[in-house]
Short mmCIF file of C-alpha atoms and ligand atoms in Angstrom, two decimals:
data_model
loop_
_atom_site.label_atom_id
_atom_site.label_comp_id
_atom_site.label_asym_id
_atom_site.label_seq_id
_atom_site.Cartn_x
_atom_site.Cartn_y
_atom_site.Cartn_z
CA MET A 1 133.49 79.85 60.77
CA ILE A 2 130.09 78.16 59.80
CA VAL A 3 129.76 74.49 58.60
CA SER A 4 126.86 73.38 56.55
CA ALA A 5 125.55 70.29 55.69
CA LEU A 6 122.81 69.90 53.02
CA GLN A 7 119.94 66.82 53.00
CA PHE A 8 118.50 66.30 49.87
CA CYS A 9 116.89 63.69 48.22
CA PRO A 10 119.13 63.08 44.67
CA ALA A 11 117.49 61.24 41.49
CA PHE A 12 118.50 58.14 40.90
CA LEU A 13 121.23 58.02 37.83
CA ASP A 14 121.07 61.12 37.24
CA VAL A 15 124.04 63.38 37.33
CA GLU A 16 123.13 66.02 35.20
CA ARG A 17 119.93 66.51 37.60
CA ASN A 18 121.55 66.36 40.87
CA LEU A 19 124.61 68.40 39.56
CA GLU A 20 122.20 71.03 38.94
CA THR A 21 119.43 70.58 42.22
CA LEU A 22 122.96 70.83 43.90
CA THR A 23 124.69 73.36 42.26
CA GLY A 24 121.21 75.51 42.93
CA HIS A 25 121.63 74.60 46.85
CA LEU A 26 125.31 75.73 47.04
CA ARG A 27 124.79 79.37 45.41
CA ASP A 28 122.04 79.11 48.28
CA ARG A 29 123.83 79.78 51.30
CA VAL A 30 126.95 81.45 52.82
CA SER A 31 129.14 79.18 54.06
CA ASP A 32 132.87 78.31 54.86
CA VAL A 33 132.82 74.58 54.72
CA ALA A 34 129.96 72.93 53.12
CA ILE A 35 129.03 69.35 53.78
CA LEU A 36 127.00 67.15 50.93
CA PRO A 37 125.83 63.48 51.06
CA GLU A 38 127.11 60.51 49.99
CA LEU A 39 127.04 59.81 46.26
CA CYS A 40 125.36 62.07 46.33
CA THR A 41 125.78 63.30 42.54
CA THR A 42 123.84 59.32 41.53
CA GLY A 43 121.81 57.79 44.11
CA TYR A 44 122.87 54.84 46.95
CA PHE A 45 120.86 51.26 45.30
CA PHE A 46 122.04 50.53 42.50
CA HIS A 47 120.53 47.08 40.48
CA ASP A 48 124.22 45.74 39.55
CA ALA A 49 127.77 46.97 38.56
CA GLU A 50 127.26 47.48 35.53
CA GLN A 51 124.58 49.67 36.37
CA LEU A 52 127.40 52.03 38.63
CA GLU A 53 129.65 51.60 36.16
CA ARG A 54 127.22 54.00 33.77
CA VAL A 55 127.76 56.86 36.51
CA ALA A 56 131.11 56.39 37.78
CA GLU A 57 133.85 59.07 36.91
CA THR A 58 137.08 59.51 37.78
CA ALA A 59 138.04 62.00 40.10
CA ASP A 60 138.76 64.73 37.10
CA GLY A 61 135.14 63.78 35.70
CA PRO A 62 132.54 66.20 35.52
CA SER A 63 130.79 66.26 39.04
CA VAL A 64 134.28 66.44 40.76
CA THR A 65 135.26 69.84 37.99
CA ARG A 66 131.93 70.73 39.11
CA PHE A 67 132.76 70.94 43.00
CA ARG A 68 136.16 72.44 42.23
CA ASP A 69 134.15 75.31 40.37
CA LEU A 70 131.77 76.10 42.78
CA ALA A 71 134.12 75.59 45.74
CA ALA A 72 136.35 78.65 43.75
CA GLU A 73 133.26 80.57 42.66
CA ARG A 74 131.51 80.56 46.76
CA ASP A 75 135.09 80.56 48.29
CA MET A 76 133.89 77.68 50.16
CA VAL A 77 135.43 74.11 51.08
CA ILE A 78 132.87 71.23 49.37
CA VAL A 79 132.82 67.68 50.92
CA ALA A 80 130.45 65.37 48.61
CA GLY A 81 129.76 61.38 47.56
CA PHE A 82 130.51 60.37 44.25
CA ALA A 83 131.21 57.08 42.35
CA GLU A 84 134.97 57.59 41.70
CA ARG A 85 136.19 55.33 38.43
CA ASP A 86 140.07 54.45 38.53
CA GLY A 87 140.64 51.97 35.92
CA ASP A 88 138.80 48.84 36.66
CA ALA A 89 138.12 49.51 39.94
CA ILE A 90 135.22 51.80 41.26
CA TYR A 91 135.52 53.72 44.77
CA ASN A 92 132.58 55.01 47.08
CA SER A 93 134.38 58.21 47.70
CA ALA A 94 134.44 62.15 48.41
CA VAL A 95 135.89 64.57 47.25
CA THR A 96 136.99 67.90 48.98
CA ALA A 97 137.18 70.52 47.47
CA PHE A 98 138.96 73.86 48.40
CA PRO A 99 138.83 77.77 46.51
CA ASP A 100 141.75 77.68 45.86
CA GLY A 101 141.47 74.48 42.78
CA ARG A 102 142.78 71.80 45.27
CA SER A 103 141.10 68.79 45.65
CA GLU A 104 141.16 66.24 47.38
CA VAL A 105 139.39 62.30 47.60
CA TYR A 106 138.87 60.49 50.26
CA ARG A 107 138.27 56.07 49.83
CA LYS A 108 135.21 54.99 51.98
CA VAL A 109 137.11 52.42 54.00
CA HIS A 110 134.10 50.21 55.80
CA LEU A 111 132.08 49.39 52.78
CA PHE A 112 128.44 48.47 53.77
CA ALA A 113 126.54 45.45 52.65
CA GLU A 114 126.22 44.90 49.01
CA GLU A 115 128.43 47.72 48.82
CA LYS A 116 130.72 45.75 49.22
CA ALA A 117 129.30 43.39 45.71
CA ILE A 118 130.45 46.52 43.52
CA PHE A 119 132.96 48.88 44.81
CA THR A 120 136.71 48.57 45.49
CA PRO A 121 136.83 48.78 49.77
CA GLY A 122 140.14 52.94 49.77
CA ASP A 123 142.83 51.55 51.17
CA GLY A 124 144.33 55.22 51.89
CA GLY A 125 143.52 55.24 55.52
CA PHE A 126 141.79 58.11 57.44
CA PRO A 127 143.14 61.60 55.53
CA VAL A 128 143.05 64.60 56.66
CA TYR A 129 143.38 67.95 55.10
CA ASP A 130 144.64 71.65 55.76
CA TRP A 131 142.64 74.42 55.04
CA GLY A 132 145.90 77.23 54.87
CA ASP A 133 145.31 77.73 58.90
CA ARG A 134 141.98 78.16 59.48
CA LEU A 135 141.07 74.08 59.41
CA ARG A 136 141.63 70.67 60.23
CA LEU A 137 139.11 68.78 57.94
CA GLY A 138 138.65 64.73 58.44
CA VAL A 139 136.25 62.92 55.78
CA MET A 140 134.71 59.57 57.17
CA ILE A 141 131.33 58.13 54.51
CA CYS A 142 128.45 56.57 56.58
CA TYR A 143 128.78 52.82 57.74
CA ASP A 144 132.44 54.56 58.97
CA TRP A 145 130.56 55.79 61.75
CA ARG A 146 130.46 52.04 63.40
CA PHE A 147 133.80 51.61 63.65
CA PRO A 148 135.46 53.94 66.44
CA GLU A 149 138.94 53.65 64.76
CA ALA A 150 138.39 55.78 61.99
CA ALA A 151 136.70 59.29 63.66
CA ARG A 152 139.67 58.53 66.64
CA THR A 153 142.17 58.14 63.85
CA LEU A 154 141.19 61.46 61.78
CA ALA A 155 141.13 63.38 65.47
CA LEU A 156 144.78 61.55 66.13
CA LYS A 157 145.88 63.18 62.81
CA GLY A 158 144.96 66.72 63.72
CA ALA A 159 141.16 66.47 62.74
CA GLN A 160 139.44 69.85 64.28
CA VAL A 161 136.25 68.68 61.76
CA ILE A 162 135.15 65.45 61.05
CA ALA A 163 133.32 66.11 57.50
CA HIS A 164 130.59 62.19 57.47
CA PRO A 165 128.68 62.67 53.59
CA SER A 166 126.19 59.72 54.49
CA ASN A 167 123.24 57.30 53.64
CA LEU A 168 122.53 56.07 56.24
CA VAL A 169 120.12 53.24 56.67
CA ALA A 170 120.21 52.61 59.90
CA ALA A 171 117.81 54.03 62.33
CA PRO A 172 118.41 57.56 63.65
CA ARG A 173 118.09 56.79 67.05
CA LEU A 174 121.30 54.02 66.57
CA TRP A 175 123.67 56.25 64.51
CA LYS A 176 123.12 59.99 66.07
CA PRO A 177 124.14 59.16 70.09
CA VAL A 178 127.32 57.59 68.33
CA MET A 179 127.75 60.06 66.03
CA ARG A 180 127.34 62.48 69.50
CA ALA A 181 130.04 59.65 70.53
CA ARG A 182 132.53 60.45 68.30
CA SER A 183 132.21 63.53 68.84
CA PHE A 184 132.51 63.74 72.93
CA GLU A 185 135.49 60.76 72.36
CA ASN A 186 137.91 62.55 70.62
CA LYS A 187 136.81 66.47 70.69
CA VAL A 188 135.98 66.93 67.99
CA PHE A 189 133.34 68.28 65.41
CA THR A 190 131.64 65.99 63.82
CA VAL A 191 128.78 67.20 60.38
CA THR A 192 127.19 64.17 59.03
CA ALA A 193 125.27 65.26 56.14
CA ASN A 194 122.49 62.53 54.93
CA ARG A 195 120.32 61.81 52.82
CA ASN A 196 116.83 61.49 53.14
CA GLY A 197 113.77 59.98 50.70
CA GLU A 198 114.05 56.11 49.14
CA GLU A 199 115.05 54.02 46.66
CA ARG A 200 113.20 50.57 45.00
CA ARG A 201 114.77 48.02 43.09
CA GLY A 202 112.44 45.27 42.52
CA GLU A 203 110.51 44.28 45.69
CA GLU A 204 113.29 45.65 47.28
CA ARG A 205 112.53 49.27 49.38
CA LEU A 206 116.10 51.55 51.24
CA VAL A 207 114.51 53.99 53.28
CA PHE A 208 117.39 56.91 54.21
CA HIS A 209 116.76 58.18 57.24
CA GLY A 210 117.83 62.39 57.21
CA CYS A 211 117.79 63.72 60.24
CA SER A 212 121.32 65.80 59.75
CA GLN A 213 122.98 66.75 62.34
CA ILE A 214 126.05 69.31 63.59
CA VAL A 215 127.65 68.41 66.95
CA ALA A 216 130.53 70.02 69.32
CA PRO A 217 133.16 68.69 70.99
CA ASN A 218 131.48 68.51 73.92
CA GLY A 219 129.16 65.71 72.69
CA THR A 220 126.21 68.49 72.42
CA THR A 221 123.60 69.11 69.61
CA LEU A 222 124.34 72.28 67.74
CA ILE A 223 121.30 72.11 64.78
CA GLU A 224 119.67 69.02 63.33
CA LEU A 225 116.67 68.22 60.81
CA GLU A 226 113.85 66.19 61.10
CA GLU A 227 113.87 63.30 58.85
CA PHE A 228 111.98 64.32 56.07
CA ASP A 229 113.83 67.74 55.61
CA THR A 230 115.40 69.07 52.72
CA GLY A 231 117.78 71.92 52.89
CA TRP A 232 120.72 73.27 54.94
CA ILE A 233 121.62 73.08 58.45
CA SER A 234 125.03 75.13 59.84
CA ALA A 235 126.58 76.59 62.71
CA GLU A 236 129.22 79.07 63.71
CA ILE A 237 132.02 77.29 65.14
CA ASP A 238 135.50 77.66 66.14
CA PRO A 239 137.67 74.52 64.78
CA ALA A 240 140.67 75.84 67.57
CA THR A 241 138.03 74.68 70.35
CA ALA A 242 138.53 71.26 68.86
CA ASP A 243 142.19 71.23 69.60
CA ASN A 244 141.74 71.14 73.79
CA LYS A 245 141.53 67.79 74.93
CA ALA A 246 141.95 68.29 78.02
CA PHE A 247 139.30 66.81 80.42
CA SER A 248 140.42 67.23 83.62
CA ALA A 249 142.84 69.69 85.28
CA TRP A 250 145.06 66.36 84.75
CA ASN A 251 143.43 64.85 82.56
CA ASN A 252 144.13 64.84 78.98
CA ILE A 253 141.84 62.32 76.49
CA PHE A 254 144.85 62.38 74.15
CA THR A 255 148.19 62.12 76.21
CA ASP A 256 146.34 59.64 78.70
CA ARG A 257 145.74 57.14 75.86
CA ARG A 258 148.05 53.55 76.51
CA PRO A 259 148.11 52.44 73.19
CA ASP A 260 151.04 50.24 74.99
CA GLN A 261 147.97 48.70 76.72
CA TYR A 262 145.27 48.17 73.94
CA GLY A 263 147.48 45.54 72.18
CA ASN A 264 146.23 46.06 68.70
C1 ACM B 1 126.04 53.02 53.97
O1 ACM B 1 127.28 53.41 54.46
N1 ACM B 1 125.51 54.13 53.50
C2 ACM B 1 124.70 53.01 55.65
#
């Protein structure tokens, strides 16, 4: 199975243009699973809630519809971040679109910085999706990396691959080794699709550091991009290798766990 991550710079607030760009990238790449960055249809550094309102969409809006159509056309699973409107709430979400027309939405649980002022935190937990018997896929978004519980919860629920759509502003020297650890400590593949470029708000400037990576269950980086690269990385993987949680002849990192000793 080929899994891929796209690194690019979205046009701020220009959903139509971003969907065209993403459609081009998705039609360019042969892959089984394609992971796009957080908020890849809108950009990130909203000035206020009203600006976010203007680009937020429901889970059957034009962006999700386009990803569902492309998943069917390209016969691939697509994971893509978007701003999701549901009633009065707006979530920082990621859709997972399957080739058979099914789609699922994860709403970011751990909101970062000023996201707290404009998004509603997700309360749907960390779901794992079955793609027939081919793959069990978990999703977490960006700042969820800072919480071992996110990847651990997904792995305990059986995820073999964790998709990690991101708009990381932290230095890659911080999050890259942590995501390798998330793979190693759970024996799962992790795929971080981070955006690049910068966005400005008056005098303020946010820089997104790219460096997308795909990591194997033993913590080894299979492939990675540089900060300013635009395009895809892909790796051929066997998801079933993530089902083996043995660490030695005597040890299994899941059955050795002692939740009764952890206290919370
Ligand atoms: C982030 O969670 N977008 C930093």
